Amino acid sequence: MVDWGLRPASVSDVEAVAELRAVVLRADLERLGRYDARRVRQRLRDGFDPAHTWAIEVGGSFAGCVALRPARDAHWLEHFYLAARLQGSGIGTGVLRELLQRCDSGGILVRLNVLRGSPARRLYERHGFTVETEDPVDVFMVREPA
């Protein structure tokens, strides 16, 4: 596995994250007939909250991001993007494991949504997420604390 680390995100990370989101989600959004280059970036900008977001770094350089947003009954795992060249290297598994351990220690339920047909769904299922509901675009998943 590649060495990686998490650092708190800052407002200055928003454009790098918006660009990564557009690149990483493009194939799935095109498959679903939902890709719009401007909209995919703007949706990230509109929902970016550095207070609950971490940048993923590899070799001291930005490689991805992930957010864990507290809500009324759970934490939402959001904006989990990793540069394509690093997918499959174990980084996503490591990041997810670390965040889930934090939630487990606090007895916190975790929710997320993933695009229909996305290979990321398998990662989430391997970590105990189950389907709660689906719509034509998204699959909503939940994980009880271990």
mmCIF file of N, CA and C in Angstrom:
data_model
loop_
_atom_site.group_PDB
_atom_site.id
_atom_site.type_symbol
_atom_site.label_atom_id
_atom_site.label_comp_id
_atom_site.label_asym_id
_atom_site.label_seq_id
_atom_site.Cartn_x
_atom_site.Cartn_y
_atom_site.Cartn_z
ATOM 1 N N MET A 1 0.842 -1.188 0.000
ATOM 2 C CA MET A 1 0.000 0.000 0.000
ATOM 3 C C MET A 1 0.886 1.250 0.000
ATOM 4 N N VAL A 2 0.442 2.270 -0.653
ATOM 5 C CA VAL A 2 1.121 3.549 -0.737
ATOM 6 C C VAL A 2 0.964 4.288 0.586
ATOM 7 N N ASP A 3 2.016 5.013 1.007
ATOM 8 C CA ASP A 3 1.904 5.830 2.209
ATOM 9 C C ASP A 3 1.001 7.030 1.924
ATOM 10 N N TRP A 4 0.092 7.283 2.825
ATOM 11 C CA TRP A 4 -0.845 8.377 2.660
ATOM 12 C C TRP A 4 -1.093 9.017 4.013
ATOM 13 N N GLY A 5 -1.729 10.176 4.004
ATOM 14 C CA GLY A 5 -2.096 10.848 5.236
ATOM 15 C C GLY A 5 -3.315 11.719 5.021
ATOM 16 N N LEU A 6 -3.926 12.083 6.128
ATOM 17 C CA LEU A 6 -5.069 13.000 6.103
ATOM 18 C C LEU A 6 -4.656 14.294 6.777
ATOM 19 N N ARG A 7 -5.101 15.393 6.219
ATOM 20 C CA ARG A 7 -4.935 16.688 6.873
ATOM 21 C C ARG A 7 -6.261 17.412 6.805
ATOM 22 N N PRO A 8 -6.543 18.267 7.779
ATOM 23 C CA PRO A 8 -7.791 19.031 7.705
ATOM 24 C C PRO A 8 -7.829 19.847 6.409
ATOM 25 N N ALA A 9 -8.971 19.859 5.766
ATOM 26 C CA ALA A 9 -9.132 20.650 4.550
ATOM 27 C C ALA A 9 -9.270 22.119 4.916
ATOM 28 N N SER A 10 -8.998 22.962 3.951
ATOM 29 C CA SER A 10 -9.187 24.397 4.128
ATOM 30 C C SER A 10 -10.002 24.928 2.950
ATOM 31 N N VAL A 11 -10.462 26.141 3.077
ATOM 32 C CA VAL A 11 -11.231 26.773 2.014
ATOM 33 C C VAL A 11 -10.432 26.767 0.710
ATOM 34 N N SER A 12 -9.131 26.879 0.808
ATOM 35 C CA SER A 12 -8.292 26.932 -0.400
ATOM 36 C C SER A 12 -8.268 25.604 -1.166
ATOM 37 N N ASP A 13 -8.762 24.528 -0.582
ATOM 38 C CA ASP A 13 -8.796 23.225 -1.254
ATOM 39 C C ASP A 13 -9.988 23.071 -2.201
ATOM 40 N N VAL A 14 -10.958 23.966 -2.140
ATOM 41 C CA VAL A 14 -12.222 23.753 -2.844
ATOM 42 C C VAL A 14 -12.051 23.549 -4.345
ATOM 43 N N GLU A 15 -11.208 24.295 -4.996
ATOM 44 C CA GLU A 15 -11.081 24.151 -6.456
ATOM 45 C C GLU A 15 -10.404 22.841 -6.835
ATOM 46 N N ALA A 16 -9.398 22.421 -6.077
ATOM 47 C CA ALA A 16 -8.751 21.133 -6.353
ATOM 48 C C ALA A 16 -9.746 19.992 -6.166
ATOM 49 N N VAL A 17 -10.572 20.079 -5.140
ATOM 50 C CA VAL A 17 -11.571 19.038 -4.883
ATOM 51 C C VAL A 17 -12.643 19.064 -5.971
ATOM 52 N N ALA A 18 -13.090 20.245 -6.369
ATOM 53 C CA ALA A 18 -14.110 20.349 -7.419
ATOM 54 C C ALA A 18 -13.600 19.749 -8.729
ATOM 55 N N GLU A 19 -12.350 20.010 -9.053
ATOM 56 C CA GLU A 19 -11.781 19.456 -10.285
ATOM 57 C C GLU A 19 -11.644 17.937 -10.192
ATOM 58 N N LEU A 20 -11.166 17.435 -9.062
ATOM 59 C CA LEU A 20 -11.036 15.993 -8.879
ATOM 60 C C LEU A 20 -12.406 15.323 -8.986
ATOM 61 N N ARG A 21 -13.408 15.910 -8.377
ATOM 62 C CA ARG A 21 -14.768 15.364 -8.443
ATOM 63 C C ARG A 21 -15.229 15.239 -9.892
ATOM 64 N N ALA A 22 -15.011 16.288 -10.665
ATOM 65 C CA ALA A 22 -15.440 16.279 -12.065
ATOM 66 C C ALA A 22 -14.759 15.164 -12.851
ATOM 67 N N VAL A 23 -13.487 14.939 -12.588
ATOM 68 C CA VAL A 23 -12.738 13.904 -13.306
ATOM 69 C C VAL A 23 -13.166 12.511 -12.853
ATOM 70 N N VAL A 24 -13.230 12.306 -11.552
ATOM 71 C CA VAL A 24 -13.500 10.979 -10.997
ATOM 72 C C VAL A 24 -14.937 10.518 -11.279
ATOM 73 N N LEU A 25 -15.889 11.422 -11.228
ATOM 74 C CA LEU A 25 -17.289 11.036 -11.410
ATOM 75 C C LEU A 25 -17.746 11.050 -12.866
ATOM 76 N N ARG A 26 -16.928 11.572 -13.755
ATOM 77 C CA ARG A 26 -17.372 11.780 -15.136
ATOM 78 C C ARG A 26 -17.941 10.522 -15.796
ATOM 79 N N ALA A 27 -17.214 9.413 -15.759
ATOM 80 C CA ALA A 27 -17.685 8.198 -16.449
ATOM 81 C C ALA A 27 -19.028 7.726 -15.891
ATOM 82 N N ASP A 28 -19.176 7.717 -14.579
ATOM 83 C CA ASP A 28 -20.446 7.270 -13.987
ATOM 84 C C ASP A 28 -21.575 8.239 -14.319
ATOM 85 N N LEU A 29 -21.312 9.542 -14.235
ATOM 86 C CA LEU A 29 -22.353 10.512 -14.544
ATOM 87 C C LEU A 29 -22.738 10.475 -16.022
ATOM 88 N N GLU A 30 -21.757 10.276 -16.900
ATOM 89 C CA GLU A 30 -22.085 10.147 -18.330
ATOM 90 C C GLU A 30 -22.935 8.908 -18.581
ATOM 91 N N ARG A 31 -22.579 7.802 -17.940
ATOM 92 C CA ARG A 31 -23.345 6.560 -18.083
ATOM 93 C C ARG A 31 -24.791 6.762 -17.651
ATOM 94 N N LEU A 32 -24.991 7.588 -16.635
ATOM 95 C CA LEU A 32 -26.332 7.857 -16.114
ATOM 96 C C LEU A 32 -27.015 9.020 -16.840
ATOM 97 N N GLY A 33 -26.324 9.604 -17.830
ATOM 98 C CA GLY A 33 -26.884 10.733 -18.562
ATOM 99 C C GLY A 33 -26.978 11.999 -17.740
ATOM 100 N N ARG A 34 -26.086 12.165 -16.751
ATOM 101 C CA ARG A 34 -26.179 13.277 -15.813
ATOM 102 C C ARG A 34 -24.953 14.181 -15.797
ATOM 103 N N TYR A 35 -23.993 13.971 -16.698
ATOM 104 C CA TYR A 35 -22.768 14.772 -16.625
ATOM 105 C C TYR A 35 -22.977 16.163 -17.218
ATOM 106 N N ASP A 36 -22.628 17.161 -16.429
ATOM 107 C CA ASP A 36 -22.598 18.551 -16.852
ATOM 108 C C ASP A 36 -21.338 19.129 -16.212
ATOM 109 N N ALA A 37 -20.361 19.498 -17.028
ATOM 110 C CA ALA A 37 -19.047 19.925 -16.536
ATOM 111 C C ALA A 37 -19.130 21.071 -15.526
ATOM 112 N N ARG A 38 -19.981 22.032 -15.761
ATOM 113 C CA ARG A 38 -20.108 23.151 -14.833
ATOM 114 C C ARG A 38 -20.833 22.727 -13.555
ATOM 115 N N ARG A 39 -21.923 22.008 -13.723
ATOM 116 C CA ARG A 39 -22.753 21.627 -12.572
ATOM 117 C C ARG A 39 -22.012 20.703 -11.602
ATOM 118 N N VAL A 40 -21.232 19.758 -12.126
ATOM 119 C CA VAL A 40 -20.542 18.810 -11.254
ATOM 120 C C VAL A 40 -19.552 19.539 -10.344
ATOM 121 N N ARG A 41 -18.934 20.570 -10.862
ATOM 122 C CA ARG A 41 -17.996 21.364 -10.046
ATOM 123 C C ARG A 41 -18.747 22.289 -9.085
ATOM 124 N N GLN A 42 -19.816 22.924 -9.571
ATOM 125 C CA GLN A 42 -20.550 23.867 -8.736
ATOM 126 C C GLN A 42 -21.244 23.181 -7.566
ATOM 127 N N ARG A 43 -21.747 21.990 -7.774
ATOM 128 C CA ARG A 43 -22.391 21.255 -6.662
ATOM 129 C C ARG A 43 -21.399 21.015 -5.530
ATOM 130 N N LEU A 44 -20.143 20.719 -5.886
ATOM 131 C CA LEU A 44 -19.123 20.544 -4.856
ATOM 132 C C LEU A 44 -18.872 21.873 -4.146
ATOM 133 N N ARG A 45 -18.690 22.925 -4.909
ATOM 134 C CA ARG A 45 -18.437 24.243 -4.301
ATOM 135 C C ARG A 45 -19.567 24.621 -3.338
ATOM 136 N N ASP A 46 -20.796 24.363 -3.751
ATOM 137 C CA ASP A 46 -21.951 24.733 -2.927
ATOM 138 C C ASP A 46 -22.031 23.926 -1.633
ATOM 139 N N GLY A 47 -21.530 22.697 -1.628
ATOM 140 C CA GLY A 47 -21.645 21.846 -0.449
ATOM 141 C C GLY A 47 -20.347 21.638 0.309
ATOM 142 N N PHE A 48 -19.287 22.312 -0.096
ATOM 143 C CA PHE A 48 -17.977 22.099 0.535
ATOM 144 C C PHE A 48 -17.937 22.750 1.905
ATOM 145 N N ASP A 49 -17.624 21.954 2.919
ATOM 146 C CA ASP A 49 -17.508 22.443 4.294
ATOM 147 C C ASP A 49 -16.185 21.955 4.852
ATOM 148 N N PRO A 50 -15.158 22.800 4.837
ATOM 149 C CA PRO A 50 -13.841 22.346 5.291
ATOM 150 C C PRO A 50 -13.810 21.910 6.758
ATOM 151 N N ALA A 51 -14.770 22.337 7.549
ATOM 152 C CA ALA A 51 -14.788 21.965 8.969
ATOM 153 C C ALA A 51 -14.962 20.460 9.171
ATOM 154 N N HIS A 52 -15.550 19.773 8.183
ATOM 155 C CA HIS A 52 -15.800 18.329 8.309
ATOM 156 C C HIS A 52 -15.135 17.546 7.181
ATOM 157 N N THR A 53 -14.104 18.138 6.572
ATOM 158 C CA THR A 53 -13.471 17.549 5.401
ATOM 159 C C THR A 53 -11.971 17.397 5.632
ATOM 160 N N TRP A 54 -11.427 16.329 5.070
ATOM 161 C CA TRP A 54 -9.986 16.091 5.105
ATOM 162 C C TRP A 54 -9.469 15.949 3.685
ATOM 163 N N ALA A 55 -8.280 16.474 3.472
ATOM 164 C CA ALA A 55 -7.580 16.232 2.210
ATOM 165 C C ALA A 55 -6.750 14.970 2.395
ATOM 166 N N ILE A 56 -6.741 14.139 1.382
ATOM 167 C CA ILE A 56 -5.902 12.943 1.369
ATOM 168 C C ILE A 56 -4.624 13.321 0.631
ATOM 169 N N GLU A 57 -3.491 13.071 1.264
ATOM 170 C CA GLU A 57 -2.214 13.394 0.643
ATOM 171 C C GLU A 57 -1.372 12.147 0.470
ATOM 172 N N VAL A 58 -0.660 12.098 -0.627
ATOM 173 C CA VAL A 58 0.293 11.029 -0.920
ATOM 174 C C VAL A 58 1.596 11.722 -1.289
ATOM 175 N N GLY A 59 2.647 11.410 -0.566
ATOM 176 C CA GLY A 59 3.922 12.066 -0.819
ATOM 177 C C GLY A 59 3.863 13.565 -0.645
ATOM 178 N N GLY A 60 3.011 14.037 0.264
ATOM 179 C CA GLY A 60 2.887 15.464 0.527
ATOM 180 C C GLY A 60 2.051 16.230 -0.484
ATOM 181 N N SER A 61 1.472 15.541 -1.472
ATOM 182 C CA SER A 61 0.670 16.198 -2.497
ATOM 183 C C SER A 61 -0.795 15.788 -2.398
ATOM 184 N N PHE A 62 -1.662 16.706 -2.770
ATOM 185 C CA PHE A 62 -3.092 16.448 -2.768
ATOM 186 C C PHE A 62 -3.409 15.266 -3.675
ATOM 187 N N ALA A 63 -4.175 14.293 -3.157
ATOM 188 C CA ALA A 63 -4.530 13.104 -3.928
ATOM 189 C C ALA A 63 -6.016 12.775 -3.827
ATOM 190 N N GLY A 64 -6.731 13.456 -2.941
ATOM 191 C CA GLY A 64 -8.144 13.163 -2.775
ATOM 192 C C GLY A 64 -8.724 13.900 -1.599
ATOM 193 N N CYS A 65 -9.957 13.550 -1.293
ATOM 194 C CA CYS A 65 -10.602 14.159 -0.129
ATOM 195 C C CYS A 65 -11.732 13.273 0.354
ATOM 196 N N VAL A 66 -12.177 13.549 1.557
ATOM 197 C CA VAL A 66 -13.307 12.848 2.148
ATOM 198 C C VAL A 66 -13.912 13.757 3.219
ATOM 199 N N ALA A 67 -15.224 13.691 3.355
ATOM 200 C CA ALA A 67 -15.921 14.462 4.385
ATOM 201 C C ALA A 67 -16.749 13.518 5.241
ATOM 202 N N LEU A 68 -16.898 13.874 6.489
ATOM 203 C CA LEU A 68 -17.747 13.139 7.418
ATOM 204 C C LEU A 68 -18.582 14.190 8.146
ATOM 205 N N ARG A 69 -19.788 14.413 7.639
ATOM 206 C CA ARG A 69 -20.640 15.499 8.113
ATOM 207 C C ARG A 69 -21.629 14.991 9.155
ATOM 208 N N PRO A 70 -21.582 15.562 10.362
ATOM 209 C CA PRO A 70 -22.557 15.169 11.374
ATOM 210 C C PRO A 70 -23.957 15.641 10.998
ATOM 211 N N ALA A 71 -24.932 14.779 11.243
ATOM 212 C CA ALA A 71 -26.339 15.098 11.031
ATOM 213 C C ALA A 71 -27.111 14.630 12.267
ATOM 214 N N ARG A 72 -28.406 14.816 12.231
ATOM 215 C CA ARG A 72 -29.247 14.518 13.397
ATOM 216 C C ARG A 72 -29.077 13.083 13.908
ATOM 217 N N ASP A 73 -29.166 12.100 13.012
ATOM 218 C CA ASP A 73 -29.173 10.701 13.454
ATOM 219 C C ASP A 73 -27.959 9.898 13.012
ATOM 220 N N ALA A 74 -27.022 10.545 12.326
ATOM 221 C CA ALA A 74 -25.877 9.810 11.776
ATOM 222 C C ALA A 74 -24.826 10.800 11.301
ATOM 223 N N HIS A 75 -23.708 10.268 10.838
ATOM 224 C CA HIS A 75 -22.722 11.056 10.096
ATOM 225 C C HIS A 75 -22.845 10.644 8.635
ATOM 226 N N TRP A 76 -22.720 11.607 7.735
ATOM 227 C CA TRP A 76 -22.759 11.354 6.296
ATOM 228 C C TRP A 76 -21.349 11.334 5.744
ATOM 229 N N LEU A 77 -20.974 10.235 5.136
ATOM 230 C CA LEU A 77 -19.706 10.123 4.427
ATOM 231 C C LEU A 77 -19.933 10.731 3.050
ATOM 232 N N GLU A 78 -19.206 11.791 2.741
ATOM 233 C CA GLU A 78 -19.442 12.541 1.510
ATOM 234 C C GLU A 78 -18.115 12.914 0.852
ATOM 235 N N HIS A 79 -18.210 13.302 -0.403
ATOM 236 C CA HIS A 79 -17.066 13.849 -1.145
ATOM 237 C C HIS A 79 -15.817 12.988 -1.001
ATOM 238 N N PHE A 80 -15.999 11.682 -1.147
ATOM 239 C CA PHE A 80 -14.887 10.739 -1.034
ATOM 240 C C PHE A 80 -14.354 10.491 -2.444
ATOM 241 N N TYR A 81 -13.310 11.233 -2.794
ATOM 242 C CA TYR A 81 -12.727 11.156 -4.127
ATOM 243 C C TYR A 81 -11.235 10.907 -4.001
ATOM 244 N N LEU A 82 -10.729 10.044 -4.858
ATOM 245 C CA LEU A 82 -9.316 9.718 -4.896
ATOM 246 C C LEU A 82 -8.866 9.732 -6.349
ATOM 247 N N ALA A 83 -7.714 10.317 -6.597
ATOM 248 C CA ALA A 83 -7.184 10.386 -7.961
ATOM 249 C C ALA A 83 -7.200 8.988 -8.578
ATOM 250 N N ALA A 84 -7.609 8.911 -9.835
ATOM 251 C CA ALA A 84 -7.774 7.620 -10.521
ATOM 252 C C ALA A 84 -6.497 6.784 -10.484
ATOM 253 N N ARG A 85 -5.354 7.407 -10.601
ATOM 254 C CA ARG A 85 -4.089 6.664 -10.623
ATOM 255 C C ARG A 85 -3.805 5.949 -9.303
ATOM 256 N N LEU A 86 -4.494 6.357 -8.233
ATOM 257 C CA LEU A 86 -4.277 5.777 -6.912
ATOM 258 C C LEU A 86 -5.392 4.825 -6.491
ATOM 259 N N GLN A 87 -6.460 4.766 -7.263
ATOM 260 C CA GLN A 87 -7.547 3.853 -6.922
ATOM 261 C C GLN A 87 -7.050 2.416 -7.059
ATOM 262 N N GLY A 88 -7.449 1.573 -6.129
ATOM 263 C CA GLY A 88 -7.013 0.181 -6.124
ATOM 264 C C GLY A 88 -5.693 -0.042 -5.411
ATOM 265 N N SER A 89 -5.133 1.011 -4.828
ATOM 266 C CA SER A 89 -3.836 0.899 -4.149
ATOM 267 C C SER A 89 -3.976 0.640 -2.655
ATOM 268 N N GLY A 90 -5.206 0.624 -2.142
ATOM 269 C CA GLY A 90 -5.440 0.419 -0.712
ATOM 270 C C GLY A 90 -5.655 1.706 0.061
ATOM 271 N N ILE A 91 -5.448 2.842 -0.585
ATOM 272 C CA ILE A 91 -5.620 4.119 0.114
ATOM 273 C C ILE A 91 -7.078 4.327 0.514
ATOM 274 N N GLY A 92 -8.002 4.119 -0.411
ATOM 275 C CA GLY A 92 -9.418 4.300 -0.098
ATOM 276 C C GLY A 92 -9.862 3.412 1.051
ATOM 277 N N THR A 93 -9.405 2.168 1.037
ATOM 278 C CA THR A 93 -9.723 1.246 2.133
ATOM 279 C C THR A 93 -9.173 1.767 3.450
ATOM 280 N N GLY A 94 -7.933 2.244 3.439
ATOM 281 C CA GLY A 94 -7.316 2.764 4.658
ATOM 282 C C GLY A 94 -8.031 3.986 5.197
ATOM 283 N N VAL A 95 -8.376 4.910 4.316
ATOM 284 C CA VAL A 95 -9.092 6.118 4.726
ATOM 285 C C VAL A 95 -10.454 5.749 5.301
ATOM 286 N N LEU A 96 -11.179 4.911 4.597
ATOM 287 C CA LEU A 96 -12.505 4.505 5.059
ATOM 288 C C LEU A 96 -12.419 3.792 6.402
ATOM 289 N N ARG A 97 -11.467 2.897 6.542
ATOM 290 C CA ARG A 97 -11.301 2.170 7.806
ATOM 291 C C ARG A 97 -11.047 3.142 8.963
ATOM 292 N N GLU A 98 -10.192 4.120 8.746
ATOM 293 C CA GLU A 98 -9.886 5.083 9.808
ATOM 294 C C GLU A 98 -11.130 5.880 10.218
ATOM 295 N N LEU A 99 -11.885 6.365 9.256
ATOM 296 C CA LEU A 99 -13.076 7.142 9.578
ATOM 297 C C LEU A 99 -14.149 6.286 10.256
ATOM 298 N N LEU A 100 -14.316 5.068 9.789
ATOM 299 C CA LEU A 100 -15.311 4.184 10.409
ATOM 300 C C LEU A 100 -14.923 3.808 11.832
ATOM 301 N N GLN A 101 -13.637 3.652 12.102
ATOM 302 C CA GLN A 101 -13.201 3.375 13.476
ATOM 303 C C GLN A 101 -13.568 4.532 14.402
ATOM 304 N N ARG A 102 -13.409 5.756 13.904
ATOM 305 C CA ARG A 102 -13.794 6.924 14.700
ATOM 306 C C ARG A 102 -15.292 6.885 15.011
ATOM 307 N N CYS A 103 -16.093 6.566 14.011
ATOM 308 C CA CYS A 103 -17.546 6.503 14.212
ATOM 309 C C CYS A 103 -17.921 5.347 15.126
ATOM 310 N N ASP A 104 -17.289 4.202 14.940
ATOM 311 C CA ASP A 104 -17.574 3.046 15.792
ATOM 312 C C ASP A 104 -17.291 3.360 17.254
ATOM 313 N N SER A 105 -16.183 4.050 17.522
ATOM 314 C CA SER A 105 -15.832 4.342 18.922
ATOM 315 C C SER A 105 -16.850 5.270 19.568
ATOM 316 N N GLY A 106 -17.553 6.057 18.761
ATOM 317 C CA GLY A 106 -18.596 6.932 19.285
ATOM 318 C C GLY A 106 -19.998 6.370 19.130
ATOM 319 N N GLY A 107 -20.109 5.119 18.623
ATOM 320 C CA GLY A 107 -21.415 4.505 18.429
ATOM 321 C C GLY A 107 -22.263 5.222 17.386
ATOM 322 N N ILE A 108 -21.625 5.757 16.349
ATOM 323 C CA ILE A 108 -22.302 6.601 15.365
ATOM 324 C C ILE A 108 -22.641 5.824 14.095
ATOM 325 N N LEU A 109 -23.880 5.903 13.688
ATOM 326 C CA LEU A 109 -24.359 5.356 12.427
ATOM 327 C C LEU A 109 -23.765 6.202 11.290
ATOM 328 N N VAL A 110 -23.419 5.557 10.166
ATOM 329 C CA VAL A 110 -22.858 6.279 9.013
ATOM 330 C C VAL A 110 -23.745 6.036 7.800
ATOM 331 N N ARG A 111 -24.047 7.105 7.092
ATOM 332 C CA ARG A 111 -24.831 7.041 5.861
ATOM 333 C C ARG A 111 -24.002 7.591 4.706
ATOM 334 N N LEU A 112 -24.364 7.167 3.493
ATOM 335 C CA LEU A 112 -23.738 7.704 2.296
ATOM 336 C C LEU A 112 -24.640 7.447 1.112
ATOM 337 N N ASN A 113 -24.339 8.114 0.020
ATOM 338 C CA ASN A 113 -24.972 7.744 -1.240
ATOM 339 C C ASN A 113 -23.872 7.607 -2.281
ATOM 340 N N VAL A 114 -24.092 6.648 -3.171
ATOM 341 C CA VAL A 114 -23.141 6.335 -4.237
ATOM 342 C C VAL A 114 -23.938 6.250 -5.530
ATOM 343 N N LEU A 115 -23.322 6.653 -6.630
ATOM 344 C CA LEU A 115 -24.013 6.595 -7.914
ATOM 345 C C LEU A 115 -24.295 5.152 -8.295
ATOM 346 N N ARG A 116 -25.455 4.911 -8.876
ATOM 347 C CA ARG A 116 -25.799 3.566 -9.366
ATOM 348 C C ARG A 116 -24.715 3.082 -10.312
ATOM 349 N N GLY A 117 -24.301 1.845 -10.128
ATOM 350 C CA GLY A 117 -23.308 1.230 -11.005
ATOM 351 C C GLY A 117 -21.873 1.592 -10.700
ATOM 352 N N SER A 118 -21.639 2.430 -9.702
ATOM 353 C CA SER A 118 -20.274 2.824 -9.360
ATOM 354 C C SER A 118 -19.530 1.665 -8.704
ATOM 355 N N PRO A 119 -18.277 1.440 -9.112
ATOM 356 C CA PRO A 119 -17.487 0.396 -8.459
ATOM 357 C C PRO A 119 -17.212 0.696 -6.979
ATOM 358 N N ALA A 120 -17.353 1.954 -6.562
ATOM 359 C CA ALA A 120 -17.142 2.311 -5.154
ATOM 360 C C ALA A 120 -18.122 1.583 -4.242
ATOM 361 N N ARG A 121 -19.267 1.197 -4.763
ATOM 362 C CA ARG A 121 -20.262 0.497 -3.940
ATOM 363 C C ARG A 121 -19.663 -0.771 -3.331
ATOM 364 N N ARG A 122 -18.829 -1.472 -4.079
ATOM 365 C CA ARG A 122 -18.213 -2.701 -3.545
ATOM 366 C C ARG A 122 -17.328 -2.398 -2.334
ATOM 367 N N LEU A 123 -16.602 -1.288 -2.383
ATOM 368 C CA LEU A 123 -15.780 -0.880 -1.237
ATOM 369 C C LEU A 123 -16.657 -0.685 -0.018
ATOM 370 N N TYR A 124 -17.753 0.013 -0.191
ATOM 371 C CA TYR A 124 -18.646 0.275 0.943
ATOM 372 C C TYR A 124 -19.282 -1.009 1.475
ATOM 373 N N GLU A 125 -19.683 -1.891 0.587
ATOM 374 C CA GLU A 125 -20.265 -3.158 1.026
ATOM 375 C C GLU A 125 -19.252 -3.993 1.796
ATOM 376 N N ARG A 126 -17.997 -3.980 1.383
ATOM 377 C CA ARG A 126 -16.953 -4.722 2.112
ATOM 378 C C ARG A 126 -16.763 -4.191 3.530
ATOM 379 N N HIS A 127 -17.156 -2.954 3.764
ATOM 380 C CA HIS A 127 -17.006 -2.344 5.084
ATOM 381 C C HIS A 127 -18.323 -2.283 5.857
ATOM 382 N N GLY A 128 -19.286 -3.082 5.444
ATOM 383 C CA GLY A 128 -20.498 -3.249 6.237
ATOM 384 C C GLY A 128 -21.673 -2.370 5.865
ATOM 385 N N PHE A 129 -21.571 -1.584 4.815
ATOM 386 C CA PHE A 129 -22.703 -0.768 4.389
ATOM 387 C C PHE A 129 -23.726 -1.646 3.674
ATOM 388 N N THR A 130 -24.984 -1.349 3.925
ATOM 389 C CA THR A 130 -26.082 -2.048 3.249
ATOM 390 C C THR A 130 -26.992 -1.013 2.594
ATOM 391 N N VAL A 131 -27.704 -1.449 1.572
ATOM 392 C CA VAL A 131 -28.597 -0.561 0.843
ATOM 393 C C VAL A 131 -29.812 -0.253 1.699
ATOM 394 N N GLU A 132 -30.112 1.018 1.784
ATOM 395 C CA GLU A 132 -31.305 1.461 2.501
ATOM 396 C C GLU A 132 -32.411 1.797 1.490
ATOM 397 N N THR A 133 -32.092 2.608 0.495
ATOM 398 C CA THR A 133 -33.026 2.938 -0.579
ATOM 399 C C THR A 133 -32.232 3.219 -1.853
ATOM 400 N N GLU A 134 -32.969 3.250 -2.973
ATOM 401 C CA GLU A 134 -32.356 3.569 -4.265
ATOM 402 C C GLU A 134 -33.308 4.447 -5.053
ATOM 403 N N ASP A 135 -32.726 5.244 -5.926
ATOM 404 C CA ASP A 135 -33.526 5.969 -6.909
ATOM 405 C C ASP A 135 -32.836 5.782 -8.261
ATOM 406 N N PRO A 136 -33.303 6.404 -9.317
ATOM 407 C CA PRO A 136 -32.696 6.153 -10.630
ATOM 408 C C PRO A 136 -31.227 6.555 -10.746
ATOM 409 N N VAL A 137 -30.738 7.390 -9.850
ATOM 410 C CA VAL A 137 -29.345 7.865 -9.925
ATOM 411 C C VAL A 137 -28.500 7.373 -8.752
ATOM 412 N N ASP A 138 -29.033 7.399 -7.550
ATOM 413 C CA ASP A 138 -28.263 7.135 -6.339
ATOM 414 C C ASP A 138 -28.711 5.880 -5.606
ATOM 415 N N VAL A 139 -27.738 5.298 -4.911
ATOM 416 C CA VAL A 139 -27.986 4.205 -3.974
ATOM 417 C C VAL A 139 -27.621 4.753 -2.592
ATOM 418 N N PHE A 140 -28.578 4.752 -1.689
ATOM 419 C CA PHE A 140 -28.365 5.251 -0.330
ATOM 420 C C PHE A 140 -28.052 4.056 0.568
ATOM 421 N N MET A 141 -26.935 4.176 1.286
ATOM 422 C CA MET A 141 -26.451 3.050 2.099
ATOM 423 C C MET A 141 -26.277 3.517 3.542
ATOM 424 N N VAL A 142 -26.264 2.539 4.434
ATOM 425 C CA VAL A 142 -26.134 2.816 5.859
ATOM 426 C C VAL A 142 -25.240 1.748 6.484
ATOM 427 N N ARG A 143 -24.554 2.135 7.554
ATOM 428 C CA ARG A 143 -23.704 1.196 8.297
ATOM 429 C C ARG A 143 -23.887 1.457 9.791
ATOM 430 N N GLU A 144 -24.297 0.409 10.484
ATOM 431 C CA GLU A 144 -24.420 0.470 11.940
ATOM 432 C C GLU A 144 -23.026 0.455 12.553
ATOM 433 N N PRO A 145 -22.840 1.087 13.711
ATOM 434 C CA PRO A 145 -21.535 1.021 14.364
ATOM 435 C C PRO A 145 -21.195 -0.413 14.761
ATOM 436 N N ALA A 146 -19.924 -0.747 14.630
ATOM 437 C CA ALA A 146 -19.474 -2.113 14.971
ATOM 438 C C ALA A 146 -19.420 -2.278 16.479
#
